[in-house]
């Protein structure tokens, strides 16, 4: 028989619900989410409020901004949208500018965020973290996954 070590789950998890989630929602935005929102002509703030039926605060890390700057002039509109004063900036203290690891690390530390990403790799990594919802774009609108109905997730 093999012994398997399991990480302890925070006390904020009560059965299947994360009690730290609640209005106003804190949304951690990824690089490709911003770019695909612009491509689909969606406003990040208005679309997230329409999806969750509540007030939302969008957060963007320094790594995401650095990644947008690295993409060059082709993604100039994405960088301009990310510098919008409605986005709250989260400073990063780690080395490197890889945004995916930064987002996963921050969500592991604080389970109060909803991760907004269209990247399949990031979404698969977030699915392994219990109690963290994922927001993505589907059919030219925002969709949320793994959000309890008690907290206002739209029924599709």
GROMACS .gro file of C-alpha atoms in nm, residues 27-108:
model
   82
   27UNK     CA    1  -1.084   3.891  -1.030
   28UNK     CA    2  -0.722   3.816  -1.117
   29UNK     CA    3  -0.680   3.884  -1.490
   30UNK     CA    4  -0.436   3.707  -1.725
   31UNK     CA    5  -0.267   3.839  -2.041
   32UNK     CA    6  -0.462   3.639  -2.296
   33UNK     CA    7  -0.793   3.722  -2.122
   34UNK     CA    8  -0.732   4.092  -2.189
   35UNK     CA    9  -0.629   4.030  -2.550
   36UNK     CA   10  -0.925   3.802  -2.626
   37UNK     CA   11  -1.163   4.045  -2.456
   38UNK     CA   12  -1.047   4.316  -2.695
   39UNK     CA   13  -1.071   4.079  -2.990
   40UNK     CA   14  -1.432   3.992  -2.896
   41UNK     CA   15  -1.510   4.360  -2.820
   42UNK     CA   16  -1.588   4.297  -2.452
   43UNK     CA   17  -1.522   4.538  -2.167
   44UNK     CA   18  -1.353   4.346  -1.885
   45UNK     CA   19  -1.522   4.535  -1.600
   46UNK     CA   20  -1.872   4.557  -1.744
   47UNK     CA   21  -1.863   4.197  -1.873
   48UNK     CA   22  -1.750   4.055  -1.541
   49UNK     CA   23  -2.022   4.245  -1.356
   50UNK     CA   24  -2.281   4.115  -1.604
   51UNK     CA   25  -2.151   3.761  -1.557
   52UNK     CA   26  -2.147   3.763  -1.176
   53UNK     CA   27  -2.440   4.002  -1.112
   54UNK     CA   28  -2.232   4.188  -0.853
   55UNK     CA   29  -1.960   4.448  -0.811
   56UNK     CA   30  -1.617   4.327  -0.924
   57UNK     CA   31  -1.265   4.452  -0.868
   58UNK     CA   32  -1.018   4.349  -1.138
   59UNK     CA   33  -0.656   4.296  -1.037
   60UNK     CA   34  -0.352   4.276  -1.262
   61UNK     CA   35  -0.004   4.171  -1.154
   62UNK     CA   36   0.323   4.333  -1.257
   63UNK     CA   37   0.414   4.011  -1.442
   64UNK     CA   38   0.106   4.036  -1.663
   65UNK     CA   39   0.194   4.395  -1.753
   66UNK     CA   40   0.554   4.296  -1.824
   67UNK     CA   41   0.431   4.011  -2.046
   68UNK     CA   42   0.207   4.251  -2.239
   69UNK     CA   43   0.501   4.489  -2.285
   70UNK     CA   44   0.716   4.202  -2.416
   71UNK     CA   45   0.456   4.112  -2.680
   72UNK     CA   46   0.541   4.433  -2.864
   73UNK     CA   47   0.343   4.680  -3.073
   74UNK     CA   48   0.099   4.419  -3.200
   75UNK     CA   49  -0.066   4.405  -2.856
   76UNK     CA   50  -0.049   4.779  -2.790
   77UNK     CA   51  -0.426   4.803  -2.729
   78UNK     CA   52  -0.407   4.523  -2.473
   79UNK     CA   53  -0.135   4.711  -2.285
   80UNK     CA   54  -0.338   5.031  -2.299
   81UNK     CA   55  -0.644   4.848  -2.162
   82UNK     CA   56  -0.433   4.691  -1.885
   83UNK     CA   57  -0.310   5.033  -1.775
   84UNK     CA   58  -0.669   5.146  -1.722
   85UNK     CA   59  -0.704   5.299  -1.372
   86UNK     CA   60  -0.999   5.066  -1.301
   87UNK     CA   61  -0.749   4.777  -1.275
   88UNK     CA   62  -0.587   4.745  -0.934
   89UNK     CA   63  -0.212   4.672  -0.953
   90UNK     CA   64  -0.062   4.386  -0.751
   91UNK     CA   65   0.316   4.409  -0.703
   92UNK     CA   66   0.529   4.098  -0.754
   93UNK     CA   67   0.831   4.017  -0.535
   94UNK     CA   68   0.953   3.703  -0.713
   95UNK     CA   69   1.218   3.672  -0.986
   96UNK     CA   70   1.119   3.650  -1.351
   97UNK     CA   71   0.815   3.773  -1.539
   98UNK     CA   72   0.631   3.449  -1.616
   99UNK     CA   73   0.269   3.552  -1.552
  100UNK     CA   74   0.119   3.202  -1.534
  101UNK     CA   75   0.336   3.093  -1.240
  102UNK     CA   76   0.276   3.427  -1.071
  103UNK     CA   77  -0.103   3.388  -1.091
  104UNK     CA   78  -0.097   3.027  -0.968
  105UNK     CA   79   0.133   3.119  -0.679
  106UNK     CA   80  -0.088   3.412  -0.575
  107UNK     CA   81  -0.406   3.201  -0.591
  108UNK     CA   82  -0.242   2.929  -0.380
   0.00000   0.00000   0.00000
